[in-house]
DNA sequence: CGGTTGTTTGACGCCCTTCAACGAGCGTGG
DNA sequence: CCACGCTCGTTGAAGGGCGTCAAACAACCG
C-alpha cells in the first residue's frame, strides 16, 4: 500500500474532509482522530450515517462511484494518509489482494449500514442508544483505543441524536436513563461501560457483526 | 462472466434465497422476478433493507464477508443465475475489470443504504413513502420494466412499512393521502406515477443517486 | 361457501418532538 | 479579574405524529 501513498494530511476539528456530491482526487485512511459521515437534506435536517475511527477508509464512494453520497466531517483534529485516485485502477490490475481488501471494506460498510438501518427503523430510543454506545465501545476496543477502560467519545449528543434519528432532548434523557441503570456512562469525552454484554443485549446488538478480515 | 456461471435456479414466491447469519456456497444474479433483503431481530421485528430488482446481485456479503447480514426473500417467482463462491478469488486475480465491477456494486449498495437511512431517520411518513415509491419507480424504469407506464409492484404494504420504519396502518393511510394528492397510485401489483418530479420532490429524493457504471 | 390473506378505516393512547429556560464550562476582551 | 458571549448539556411542560387495537371489507381459493 505504501507505493500508493501520496502524503499525509492534518485537518482541524470541525472541518470537512469530503463533501457530499463532490468528487475528490484523493482518498484517505485515518491515522489519528475521529470523524463522522453525514447526509444533509436541503432543509438542514441531518443524518449521521456512521462514525469514523482510526484505521477507517474514507472516500471509497468518490473513487468508485465518482461522487460522494455523504460528507465526512472531522470531529477532532485528524491525521490522514492520502492516496490519489488516479492510480486506483492500477491497484485492481496489479494488486488483486488489495483490490479484494477494498471490496471487503465496502461490504463491511454495507453490513454496518444495514444494521444501523434496522436500529433506526425498528428499535426504541433506549435500544437505539444502547446499540450505538455498544457499537462505539466495541469498535474502540477492537482498535486498541481504550484508555483506562474507557472509550474516547469526541462526539456531541447532537451527533448521536442525528445518528439515531432522535431529537437531541430525547437522546439526552435516554442517556440519563442508561446512566441510572448503570449500563453506560458518557461523561465529557469518555465512555465507560460496566457490563458490555448487558448493554449489547439492551441494544439488540448482533454479535456476528464483529468482523475480521478473512484469509483468502 | 459466463465462465463463472454454474447454472440457473428457480425459486418460488415467498421462499428464502439466502438466510441471515448463514454462509452460502452460491451467489446469484436476478434474471427474473423480485425480492427483498431484510434483517430480523430475535423478537420478530423486521427491517426491509432494500428491494431487489431484476439485474441485481445477491450474496456479495456472504461471498466476501463469509456470512450474510440479512436474509433475501423472493417476493415473486424468481429465476436466478447461479455462481459458485469458490471461484470468486480467481475473478480478482484474473479479471480485474469484473473485480472492479463488484466493488462498484458494493459501493452503490452502500450509497443506496445511506440514502435510505437518511430517509428512515430524518423524514416524515409522507416523505418516506414518497421517497420509496419514487425510488422504486425510477429503478423499474431504469431496468425497462415499465408496463404501459406503470411499474410492477409485487410487494405488500407490510413490506413497504417494514422498509420505512413505519406501522402497516400508518403506511396505508399515508398511501391514501398520496393517492388523493394524485402523486402516486398503487393498485394491486402496479404503481402509477403521474408526476415523477413532484413525487421525488416530496420525498426529497436526491437525483444524483441515479448512478451509471463509469468507464474505467 | 367458509377460510385465508391482504387492504382499509376509526378510535385511542403514548413515545417522542418541540418549545423554552437554565446551568456549566471556557475563551475573550475591557 | 470579572463580565460577556458562546457552545453544549440538562430538565420540565405541552403537543402531535405515529403506533396499537379492533373490526370490517375485498379478493382469491379449495
Tab-separated table of C-alpha atoms (C1' of nucleotides) in Angstrom:
chain	number	residue	atom	x	y	z
A	1	UNK	CA	0.000	0.000	0.000
A	2	UNK	CA	2.995	2.249	0.646
A	3	UNK	CA	3.595	2.886	-3.033
A	4	UNK	CA	0.183	4.413	-3.369
A	5	UNK	CA	0.670	6.825	-0.540
A	6	UNK	CA	0.826	10.413	-1.691
A	7	UNK	CA	1.419	12.050	1.667
A	8	UNK	CA	-0.128	12.925	4.961
A	9	UNK	CA	-2.752	15.489	5.768
A	10	UNK	CA	-3.736	17.116	9.033
A	11	UNK	CA	-7.206	18.615	9.288
A	12	UNK	CA	-8.516	20.519	12.257
A	13	UNK	CA	-11.560	19.651	14.288
A	14	UNK	CA	-14.845	20.643	12.721
A	15	UNK	CA	-13.661	20.983	9.171
A	16	UNK	CA	-14.978	18.865	6.317
A	17	UNK	CA	-12.781	16.209	4.755
A	18	UNK	CA	-15.021	15.302	1.846
A	19	UNK	CA	-18.225	16.931	0.676
A	20	UNK	CA	-21.489	15.280	-0.278
A	21	UNK	CA	-21.989	15.472	-4.032
A	22	UNK	CA	-18.380	16.340	-4.719
A	23	UNK	CA	-15.646	14.424	-6.468
A	24	UNK	CA	-12.274	14.256	-4.818
A	25	UNK	CA	-8.967	13.345	-6.412
A	26	UNK	CA	-7.932	11.926	-3.045
A	27	UNK	CA	-8.929	9.085	-0.802
A	28	UNK	CA	-7.777	8.634	2.757
A	29	UNK	CA	-7.036	6.340	5.605
A	30	UNK	CA	-7.426	7.685	9.115
A	31	UNK	CA	-4.180	7.531	11.052
A	32	UNK	CA	-5.310	9.583	14.036
A	33	UNK	CA	-8.507	11.266	15.126
A	34	UNK	CA	-12.242	10.781	14.722
A	35	UNK	CA	-14.867	11.871	12.227
A	36	UNK	CA	-18.405	11.244	11.119
A	37	UNK	CA	-20.076	10.622	7.797
A	38	UNK	CA	-23.302	12.504	7.321
A	39	UNK	CA	-26.017	13.163	4.797
A	40	UNK	CA	-27.716	16.536	4.692
A	41	UNK	CA	-31.145	17.323	3.314
A	42	UNK	CA	-31.640	20.699	1.624
A	43	UNK	CA	-33.659	21.982	4.556
A	44	UNK	CA	-30.914	21.330	7.065
A	45	UNK	CA	-32.025	18.038	8.513
A	46	UNK	CA	-29.032	15.819	9.005
A	47	UNK	CA	-28.418	12.087	9.285
A	48	UNK	CA	-25.149	10.827	10.686
A	49	UNK	CA	-24.547	7.695	8.664
A	50	UNK	CA	-21.591	6.325	10.567
A	51	UNK	CA	-18.866	7.227	12.988
A	52	UNK	CA	-15.308	7.141	11.706
A	53	UNK	CA	-12.446	5.668	13.730
A	54	UNK	CA	-8.699	5.484	13.288
A	55	UNK	CA	-7.951	2.826	10.699
A	56	UNK	CA	-11.085	3.565	8.697
A	57	UNK	CA	-11.127	4.215	4.997
A	58	UNK	CA	-12.607	7.453	3.638
A	59	UNK	CA	-13.635	8.283	0.100
A	60	UNK	CA	-14.258	4.911	-1.465
A	61	UNK	CA	-17.560	6.151	-2.878
A	62	UNK	CA	-15.879	9.076	-4.550
A	63	UNK	CA	-13.207	6.838	-6.020
A	64	UNK	CA	-15.544	4.142	-7.284
A	65	UNK	CA	-18.814	5.909	-7.985
A	66	UNK	CA	-17.307	9.251	-8.903
A	67	UNK	CA	-19.235	11.206	-6.333
A	68	UNK	CA	-19.722	11.170	-2.586
A	69	UNK	CA	-23.180	10.379	-1.275
A	70	UNK	CA	-22.310	11.835	2.104
A	71	UNK	CA	-19.942	14.308	3.683
A	72	UNK	CA	-17.142	13.416	6.057
A	73	UNK	CA	-16.526	15.864	8.869
A	74	UNK	CA	-13.601	15.809	11.271
A	75	UNK	CA	-14.727	15.738	14.894
A	76	UNK	CA	-11.254	16.087	16.352
A	77	UNK	CA	-8.018	17.048	14.743
A	78	UNK	CA	-7.151	14.266	12.332
A	79	UNK	CA	-4.113	12.899	10.602
A	80	UNK	CA	-4.913	11.300	7.289
A	81	UNK	CA	-2.911	9.121	4.958
A	82	UNK	CA	-3.526	10.420	1.449
A	83	UNK	CA	-3.854	8.358	-1.714
A	84	UNK	CA	-4.507	9.631	-5.190
A	85	UNK	CA	-7.485	8.335	-7.025
A	86	UNK	CA	-5.873	8.177	-10.429
A	87	UNK	CA	-3.756	5.204	-9.519
A	88	UNK	CA	-6.771	3.374	-8.262
A	89	UNK	CA	-7.335	1.297	-11.336
A	90	UNK	CA	-3.728	0.079	-11.296
A	91	UNK	CA	-4.461	-1.422	-7.965
A	92	UNK	CA	-7.124	-3.664	-9.406
A	93	UNK	CA	-4.895	-4.670	-12.271
A	94	UNK	CA	-1.681	-5.261	-10.395
A	95	UNK	CA	-2.621	-5.977	-6.834
A	96	UNK	CA	-5.638	-8.280	-6.633
A	97	UNK	CA	-5.165	-8.776	-2.917
A	98	UNK	CA	-5.556	-5.072	-2.208
A	99	UNK	CA	-8.485	-4.932	-4.585
A	100	UNK	CA	-10.114	-7.723	-2.654
A	101	UNK	CA	-9.471	-5.814	0.548
A	102	UNK	CA	-11.279	-2.814	-0.856
A	103	UNK	CA	-14.300	-4.884	-1.747
A	104	UNK	CA	-14.188	-6.368	1.715
A	105	UNK	CA	-14.197	-2.887	3.218
A	106	UNK	CA	-17.117	-1.820	1.058
A	107	UNK	CA	-19.033	-4.935	2.025
A	108	UNK	CA	-18.398	-4.449	5.705
A	109	UNK	CA	-19.569	-0.875	5.427
A	110	UNK	CA	-22.730	-2.123	3.777
A	111	UNK	CA	-23.200	-4.589	6.596
A	112	UNK	CA	-22.808	-1.908	9.252
A	113	UNK	CA	-25.224	0.364	7.448
A	114	UNK	CA	-27.802	-2.389	7.279
A	115	UNK	CA	-27.572	-2.983	10.997
A	116	UNK	CA	-27.847	0.742	11.654
A	117	UNK	CA	-30.886	0.924	9.414
A	118	UNK	CA	-32.582	-1.857	11.362
A	119	UNK	CA	-31.750	0.016	14.544
A	120	UNK	CA	-33.132	3.345	13.405
A	121	UNK	CA	-36.117	1.807	11.690
A	122	UNK	CA	-37.266	-0.698	14.253
A	123	UNK	CA	-35.897	-0.050	17.724
A	124	UNK	CA	-36.998	2.169	20.620
A	125	UNK	CA	-34.951	5.132	21.780
A	126	UNK	CA	-33.417	3.183	24.640
A	127	UNK	CA	-32.482	0.312	22.350
A	128	UNK	CA	-31.019	2.674	19.776
A	129	UNK	CA	-28.774	4.495	22.208
A	130	UNK	CA	-27.666	1.228	23.822
A	131	UNK	CA	-26.872	-0.156	20.383
A	132	UNK	CA	-24.841	2.868	19.364
A	133	UNK	CA	-22.821	3.045	22.566
A	134	UNK	CA	-22.221	-0.666	22.464
A	135	UNK	CA	-21.034	-0.409	18.887
A	136	UNK	CA	-18.762	2.540	19.566
A	137	UNK	CA	-17.267	0.832	22.580
A	138	UNK	CA	-16.617	-2.371	20.666
A	139	UNK	CA	-15.026	-0.595	17.753
A	140	UNK	CA	-12.798	1.417	20.081
A	141	UNK	CA	-11.771	-1.744	21.844
A	142	UNK	CA	-11.031	-3.541	18.591
A	143	UNK	CA	-8.695	-0.699	17.603
A	144	UNK	CA	-6.984	-0.676	20.985
A	145	UNK	CA	-8.199	2.811	21.726
A	146	UNK	CA	-9.428	2.208	25.259
A	147	UNK	CA	-7.783	4.434	27.833
A	148	UNK	CA	-8.048	3.090	31.331
A	149	UNK	CA	-11.023	1.006	30.235
A	150	UNK	CA	-12.892	3.925	28.764
A	151	UNK	CA	-13.581	4.635	25.109
A	152	UNK	CA	-12.785	8.106	23.732
A	153	UNK	CA	-16.067	9.809	22.910
A	154	UNK	CA	-15.333	13.002	20.988
A	155	UNK	CA	-18.824	13.368	19.521
A	156	UNK	CA	-21.593	15.608	20.786
A	157	UNK	CA	-25.007	14.485	21.905
A	158	UNK	CA	-26.409	16.160	18.815
A	159	UNK	CA	-24.258	13.875	16.678
A	160	UNK	CA	-25.553	10.790	18.429
A	161	UNK	CA	-29.104	12.059	18.066
A	162	UNK	CA	-28.591	12.620	14.345
A	163	UNK	CA	-27.127	9.142	14.018
A	164	UNK	CA	-30.114	7.511	15.656
A	165	UNK	CA	-32.944	9.518	14.178
A	166	UNK	CA	-33.817	11.013	17.560
A	167	UNK	CA	-34.135	14.536	18.870
A	168	UNK	CA	-31.357	15.983	20.982
A	169	UNK	CA	-33.605	16.312	24.013
A	170	UNK	CA	-34.826	12.745	23.948
A	171	UNK	CA	-31.320	11.440	23.354
A	172	UNK	CA	-30.185	13.305	26.430
A	173	UNK	CA	-32.971	11.876	28.551
A	174	UNK	CA	-32.311	8.389	27.267
A	175	UNK	CA	-28.625	8.715	28.110
A	176	UNK	CA	-29.674	9.638	31.623
A	177	UNK	CA	-31.790	6.517	31.930
A	178	UNK	CA	-28.908	4.318	30.783
A	179	UNK	CA	-26.675	6.069	33.289
A	180	UNK	CA	-29.164	5.491	36.094
A	181	UNK	CA	-29.404	1.830	35.137
A	182	UNK	CA	-25.613	1.687	35.283
A	183	UNK	CA	-25.437	0.441	31.731
A	184	UNK	CA	-23.263	3.166	30.254
A	185	UNK	CA	-21.728	6.385	31.435
A	186	UNK	CA	-20.781	9.104	28.979
A	187	UNK	CA	-19.035	11.962	30.773
A	188	UNK	CA	-17.126	14.610	28.887
A	189	UNK	CA	-15.286	12.856	26.124
A	190	UNK	CA	-15.064	9.379	27.535
A	191	UNK	CA	-17.481	6.490	27.564
A	192	UNK	CA	-17.499	3.919	30.331
A	193	UNK	CA	-19.311	0.618	30.063
A	194	UNK	CA	-19.542	-1.661	33.052
A	195	UNK	CA	-21.307	-4.624	31.515
A	196	UNK	CA	-20.836	-4.709	27.747
A	197	UNK	CA	-22.894	-7.869	27.355
A	198	UNK	CA	-25.868	-6.333	29.102
A	199	UNK	CA	-25.629	-3.093	27.157
A	200	UNK	CA	-25.413	-5.025	23.899
A	201	UNK	CA	-28.443	-7.089	24.880
A	202	UNK	CA	-30.476	-3.998	25.568
A	203	UNK	CA	-29.473	-2.620	22.179
A	204	UNK	CA	-30.062	-5.938	20.380
A	205	UNK	CA	-26.524	-5.745	19.112
A	206	UNK	CA	-25.811	-8.639	16.768
A	207	UNK	CA	-22.573	-10.224	17.899
A	208	UNK	CA	-21.875	-11.613	14.446
A	209	UNK	CA	-21.360	-8.037	13.292
A	210	UNK	CA	-17.842	-8.096	14.690
A	211	UNK	CA	-15.943	-8.907	11.567
A	212	UNK	CA	-12.346	-9.767	10.973
A	213	UNK	CA	-10.776	-9.853	7.588
A	214	UNK	CA	-10.794	-13.488	6.384
A	215	UNK	CA	-7.784	-15.101	4.806
A	216	UNK	CA	-8.186	-15.667	1.117
B	1	UNK	CA	-18.946	-13.647	-16.558
B	2	UNK	CA	-20.294	-16.639	-18.469
B	3	UNK	CA	-17.477	-18.900	-17.415
B	4	UNK	CA	-18.378	-18.417	-13.788
B	5	UNK	CA	-21.968	-19.370	-14.283
B	6	UNK	CA	-22.847	-22.635	-12.578
B	7	UNK	CA	-26.467	-22.854	-13.649
B	8	UNK	CA	-29.883	-21.399	-13.208
B	9	UNK	CA	-32.202	-21.624	-10.274
B	10	UNK	CA	-35.935	-21.043	-9.998
B	11	UNK	CA	-37.332	-20.259	-6.575
B	12	UNK	CA	-40.987	-19.826	-5.797
B	13	UNK	CA	-42.621	-16.763	-4.324
B	14	UNK	CA	-42.208	-16.398	-0.579
B	15	UNK	CA	-39.249	-18.694	-0.151
B	16	UNK	CA	-35.892	-17.536	1.174
B	17	UNK	CA	-32.924	-17.304	-1.171
B	18	UNK	CA	-30.266	-16.583	1.424
B	19	UNK	CA	-30.522	-16.602	5.200
B	20	UNK	CA	-29.245	-14.005	7.648
B	21	UNK	CA	-26.240	-15.381	9.516
B	22	UNK	CA	-25.685	-18.203	7.070
B	23	UNK	CA	-22.878	-18.871	4.646
B	24	UNK	CA	-23.793	-19.871	1.141
B	25	UNK	CA	-21.585	-21.573	-1.440
B	26	UNK	CA	-23.549	-19.696	-4.098
B	27	UNK	CA	-24.073	-16.147	-5.201
B	28	UNK	CA	-26.709	-15.006	-7.644
B	29	UNK	CA	-27.798	-12.541	-10.231
B	30	UNK	CA	-31.512	-11.958	-10.647
B	31	UNK	CA	-32.678	-12.786	-14.156
B	32	UNK	CA	-36.395	-12.546	-13.478
B	33	UNK	CA	-38.586	-11.726	-10.508
B	34	UNK	CA	-38.425	-9.553	-7.404
B	35	UNK	CA	-37.207	-9.988	-3.850
B	36	UNK	CA	-36.361	-8.093	-0.719
B	37	UNK	CA	-33.439	-8.053	1.668
B	38	UNK	CA	-34.410	-7.961	5.294
B	39	UNK	CA	-32.951	-8.036	8.766
B	40	UNK	CA	-34.836	-9.729	11.571
B	41	UNK	CA	-34.494	-9.082	15.280
B	42	UNK	CA	-34.909	-12.025	17.637
B	43	UNK	CA	-38.296	-10.777	18.792
B	44	UNK	CA	-39.738	-10.738	15.297
B	45	UNK	CA	-39.355	-7.095	14.397
B	46	UNK	CA	-38.255	-6.792	10.820
B	47	UNK	CA	-36.447	-4.195	8.729
B	48	UNK	CA	-36.594	-4.408	4.970
B	49	UNK	CA	-33.173	-3.156	3.961
B	50	UNK	CA	-33.718	-2.915	0.231
B	51	UNK	CA	-35.906	-4.087	-2.590
B	52	UNK	CA	-34.338	-6.395	-5.163
B	53	UNK	CA	-34.921	-5.974	-8.880
B	54	UNK	CA	-34.021	-7.980	-11.967
B	55	UNK	CA	-30.348	-7.388	-12.688
B	56	UNK	CA	-29.428	-7.094	-9.039
B	57	UNK	CA	-26.660	-9.036	-7.393
B	58	UNK	CA	-27.380	-11.234	-4.383
B	59	UNK	CA	-24.968	-12.716	-1.886
B	60	UNK	CA	-21.947	-10.463	-2.125
B	61	UNK	CA	-21.805	-10.231	1.662
B	62	UNK	CA	-21.718	-13.966	2.027
B	63	UNK	CA	-19.007	-14.279	-0.594
B	64	UNK	CA	-16.801	-11.526	0.775
B	65	UNK	CA	-17.522	-11.411	4.491
B	66	UNK	CA	-18.311	-15.094	4.881
B	67	UNK	CA	-21.749	-14.522	6.347
B	68	UNK	CA	-24.934	-12.763	5.371
B	69	UNK	CA	-26.046	-9.817	7.483
B	70	UNK	CA	-29.545	-10.044	6.103
B	71	UNK	CA	-31.902	-12.539	4.504
B	72	UNK	CA	-33.088	-12.388	0.926
B	73	UNK	CA	-36.672	-13.457	0.350
B	74	UNK	CA	-38.319	-13.999	-3.003
B	75	UNK	CA	-41.447	-11.918	-3.409
B	76	UNK	CA	-42.453	-13.428	-6.742
B	77	UNK	CA	-41.214	-16.493	-8.503
B	78	UNK	CA	-37.627	-15.799	-9.443
B	79	UNK	CA	-35.098	-17.043	-11.921
B	80	UNK	CA	-31.557	-16.714	-10.673
B	81	UNK	CA	-28.234	-17.055	-12.367
B	82	UNK	CA	-26.021	-19.105	-10.050
B	83	UNK	CA	-22.307	-18.623	-9.439
B	84	UNK	CA	-20.129	-20.623	-7.116
B	85	UNK	CA	-18.272	-18.803	-4.441
B	86	UNK	CA	-15.115	-20.869	-4.628
B	87	UNK	CA	-14.074	-19.361	-7.934
B	88	UNK	CA	-14.543	-15.925	-6.562
B	89	UNK	CA	-10.937	-15.273	-5.805
B	90	UNK	CA	-9.908	-16.248	-9.317
B	91	UNK	CA	-12.021	-13.406	-10.518
B	92	UNK	CA	-9.927	-10.889	-8.637
B	93	UNK	CA	-6.721	-12.449	-9.869
B	94	UNK	CA	-7.615	-12.942	-13.496
B	95	UNK	CA	-10.348	-10.485	-14.287
B	96	UNK	CA	-9.676	-7.099	-12.711
B	97	UNK	CA	-12.488	-5.491	-14.663
B	98	UNK	CA	-15.055	-7.808	-13.153
B	99	UNK	CA	-13.481	-7.309	-9.744
B	100	UNK	CA	-13.840	-3.588	-10.188
B	101	UNK	CA	-17.468	-4.095	-11.136
B	102	UNK	CA	-18.070	-5.970	-7.920
B	103	UNK	CA	-16.597	-3.180	-5.863
B	104	UNK	CA	-18.719	-0.747	-7.798
B	105	UNK	CA	-21.814	-2.776	-6.964
B	106	UNK	CA	-20.905	-2.918	-3.298
B	107	UNK	CA	-20.310	0.841	-3.262
B	108	UNK	CA	-23.593	1.599	-4.946
B	109	UNK	CA	-25.357	-0.601	-2.433
B	110	UNK	CA	-23.679	1.363	0.338
B	111	UNK	CA	-24.824	4.578	-1.284
B	112	UNK	CA	-28.435	3.409	-1.523
B	113	UNK	CA	-28.390	2.238	2.066
B	114	UNK	CA	-27.106	5.605	3.228
B	115	UNK	CA	-29.904	7.406	1.441
B	116	UNK	CA	-32.442	5.000	2.906
B	117	UNK	CA	-31.010	5.570	6.363
B	118	UNK	CA	-31.394	9.312	5.973
B	119	UNK	CA	-34.960	8.727	4.868
B	120	UNK	CA	-35.917	6.491	7.751
B	121	UNK	CA	-34.005	8.537	10.287
B	122	UNK	CA	-34.995	12.051	9.338
B	123	UNK	CA	-38.101	12.221	7.174
B	124	UNK	CA	-41.817	12.261	7.929
B	125	UNK	CA	-44.118	9.407	6.947
B	126	UNK	CA	-45.338	11.214	3.844
B	127	UNK	CA	-41.790	11.973	2.759
B	128	UNK	CA	-40.671	8.416	3.383
B	129	UNK	CA	-43.407	6.818	1.321
B	130	UNK	CA	-42.937	9.336	-1.484
B	131	UNK	CA	-39.217	8.610	-1.464
B	132	UNK	CA	-39.700	4.850	-1.592
B	133	UNK	CA	-42.244	4.935	-4.409
B	134	UNK	CA	-40.135	7.383	-6.327
B	135	UNK	CA	-37.108	5.157	-5.928
B	136	UNK	CA	-38.962	2.005	-6.940
B	137	UNK	CA	-40.423	3.709	-9.966
B	138	UNK	CA	-37.064	5.005	-11.076
B	139	UNK	CA	-35.343	1.675	-10.661
B	140	UNK	CA	-38.091	-0.072	-12.595
B	141	UNK	CA	-37.802	2.469	-15.362
B	142	UNK	CA	-34.035	2.130	-15.490
B	143	UNK	CA	-34.385	-1.618	-15.986
B	144	UNK	CA	-37.049	-1.199	-18.661
B	145	UNK	CA	-39.643	-2.886	-16.515
B	146	UNK	CA	-42.461	-0.393	-17.010
B	147	UNK	CA	-45.607	-1.918	-18.457
B	148	UNK	CA	-47.868	0.605	-20.053
B	149	UNK	CA	-46.219	3.321	-17.971
B	150	UNK	CA	-46.724	1.513	-14.681
B	151	UNK	CA	-44.099	-0.105	-12.501
B	152	UNK	CA	-44.663	-3.672	-11.299
B	153	UNK	CA	-45.255	-3.582	-7.559
B	154	UNK	CA	-45.232	-7.120	-6.223
B	155	UNK	CA	-44.626	-6.169	-2.593
B	156	UNK	CA	-47.172	-5.909	0.168
B	157	UNK	CA	-47.948	-2.818	2.190
B	158	UNK	CA	-46.394	-4.570	5.166
B	159	UNK	CA	-43.128	-4.816	3.237
B	160	UNK	CA	-43.139	-1.120	2.471
B	161	UNK	CA	-43.925	-0.362	6.101
B	162	UNK	CA	-41.015	-2.519	7.240
B	163	UNK	CA	-38.749	-0.789	4.745
B	164	UNK	CA	-39.632	2.649	6.033
B	165	UNK	CA	-39.767	2.026	9.758
B	166	UNK	CA	-43.499	2.696	9.862
B	167	UNK	CA	-46.508	0.697	11.016
B	168	UNK	CA	-48.712	-1.004	8.464
B	169	UNK	CA	-51.708	1.131	9.385
B	170	UNK	CA	-49.907	4.414	9.070
B	171	UNK	CA	-48.310	3.362	5.802
B	172	UNK	CA	-51.749	2.585	4.443
B	173	UNK	CA	-53.121	5.956	5.480
B	174	UNK	CA	-50.129	7.740	4.016
B	175	UNK	CA	-50.580	5.914	0.713
B	176	UNK	CA	-54.149	7.152	0.690
B	177	UNK	CA	-53.016	10.738	1.125
B	178	UNK	CA	-50.557	10.423	-1.748
B	179	UNK	CA	-53.320	8.933	-3.866
B	180	UNK	CA	-55.681	11.784	-3.009
B	181	UNK	CA	-52.971	14.276	-3.885
B	182	UNK	CA	-52.578	12.460	-7.204
B	183	UNK	CA	-48.922	11.897	-6.548
B	184	UNK	CA	-48.834	8.122	-6.778
B	185	UNK	CA	-51.336	5.361	-7.218
B	186	UNK	CA	-50.569	1.846	-6.083
B	187	UNK	CA	-53.359	-0.519	-7.082
B	188	UNK	CA	-52.959	-4.262	-6.961
B	189	UNK	CA	-49.470	-5.014	-8.188
B	190	UNK	CA	-48.803	-1.946	-10.255
B	191	UNK	CA	-47.609	1.516	-9.391
B	192	UNK	CA	-48.601	4.560	-11.396
B	193	UNK	CA	-46.858	7.901	-11.055
B	194	UNK	CA	-48.206	10.918	-12.850
B	195	UNK	CA	-45.580	13.474	-11.965
B	196	UNK	CA	-42.318	11.809	-11.038
B	197	UNK	CA	-40.570	15.106	-10.380
B	198	UNK	CA	-43.199	16.211	-7.918
B	199	UNK	CA	-43.227	12.862	-6.133
B	200	UNK	CA	-39.446	12.930	-5.901
B	201	UNK	CA	-39.546	16.437	-4.516
B	202	UNK	CA	-41.998	15.453	-1.816
B	203	UNK	CA	-39.746	12.536	-0.898
B	204	UNK	CA	-36.558	14.633	-1.039
B	205	UNK	CA	-35.171	12.140	-3.495
B	206	UNK	CA	-31.596	13.028	-4.375
B	207	UNK	CA	-31.325	12.970	-8.144
B	208	UNK	CA	-27.602	12.307	-8.035
B	209	UNK	CA	-28.439	8.873	-6.653
B	210	UNK	CA	-29.157	7.622	-10.139
B	211	UNK	CA	-25.871	6.007	-10.915
B	212	UNK	CA	-24.493	4.522	-14.077
B	213	UNK	CA	-21.416	2.415	-14.205
B	214	UNK	CA	-18.473	4.660	-15.171
B	215	UNK	CA	-15.977	3.647	-17.803
B	216	UNK	CA	-12.621	2.773	-16.392
C	1	DC	C1'	-69.267	-21.138	0.856
C	2	DG	C1'	-66.032	-20.968	4.868
C	3	DG	C1'	-61.045	-19.935	5.287
C	4	DT	C1'	-57.168	-17.290	4.499
C	5	DT	C1'	-54.504	-13.325	3.268
C	6	DG	C1'	-54.139	-8.506	2.439
C	7	DT	C1'	-56.288	-3.797	2.467
C	8	DT	C1'	-58.907	-0.170	4.676
C	9	DT	C1'	-60.753	2.728	8.325
C	10	DG	C1'	-61.799	4.592	13.015
C	11	DA	C1'	-60.648	5.360	17.941
C	12	DC	C1'	-57.450	5.989	21.420
C	13	DG	C1'	-53.047	6.498	23.590
C	14	DC	C1'	-48.130	7.049	24.020
C	15	DC	C1'	-43.402	7.819	22.662
C	16	DC	C1'	-41.039	11.187	21.032
C	17	DT	C1'	-40.684	16.113	19.257
C	18	DT	C1'	-40.832	20.850	20.012
C	19	DC	C1'	-40.525	24.853	22.782
C	20	DA	C1'	-38.380	27.158	26.396
C	21	DA	C1'	-35.336	28.062	30.001
C	22	DC	C1'	-31.428	27.379	32.944
C	23	DG	C1'	-26.762	25.783	34.163
C	24	DA	C1'	-21.868	24.726	33.313
C	25	DG	C1'	-17.560	25.370	31.146
C	26	DC	C1'	-14.459	28.241	28.646
C	27	DG	C1'	-12.223	31.601	25.883
C	28	DT	C1'	-12.090	36.685	25.005
C	29	DG	C1'	-11.775	41.424	25.952
C	30	DG	C1'	-12.452	45.504	28.773
D	1	DC	C1'	-10.197	39.876	37.476
D	2	DC	C1'	-14.734	39.883	36.355
D	3	DA	C1'	-18.211	40.440	32.682
D	4	DC	C1'	-19.736	38.670	28.469
D	5	DG	C1'	-20.887	35.687	24.932
D	6	DC	C1'	-20.820	31.258	23.027
D	7	DT	C1'	-21.354	26.298	22.967
D	8	DC	C1'	-23.011	22.279	24.987
D	9	DG	C1'	-25.527	19.715	28.458
D	10	DT	C1'	-29.748	19.321	31.258
D	11	DT	C1'	-34.518	19.481	32.567
D	12	DG	C1'	-39.655	20.488	32.528
D	13	DA	C1'	-44.026	21.128	30.079
D	14	DA	C1'	-47.089	20.630	26.315
D	15	DG	C1'	-48.496	18.904	21.962
D	16	DG	C1'	-48.565	15.937	17.870
D	17	DG	C1'	-47.282	12.253	14.669
D	18	DC	C1'	-47.413	7.795	14.637
D	19	DG	C1'	-48.318	3.114	16.929
D	20	DT	C1'	-51.607	-0.117	18.684
D	21	DC	C1'	-56.033	-2.180	18.938
D	22	DA	C1'	-60.048	-3.691	16.730
D	23	DA	C1'	-63.138	-4.646	13.179
D	24	DA	C1'	-64.912	-4.615	8.632
D	25	DC	C1'	-64.158	-5.264	3.699
D	26	DA	C1'	-62.260	-7.382	-0.578
D	27	DA	C1'	-60.167	-10.957	-3.246
D	28	DC	C1'	-58.906	-15.421	-4.010
D	29	DC	C1'	-59.181	-20.480	-3.476
D	30	DG	C1'	-60.069	-25.292	-2.455
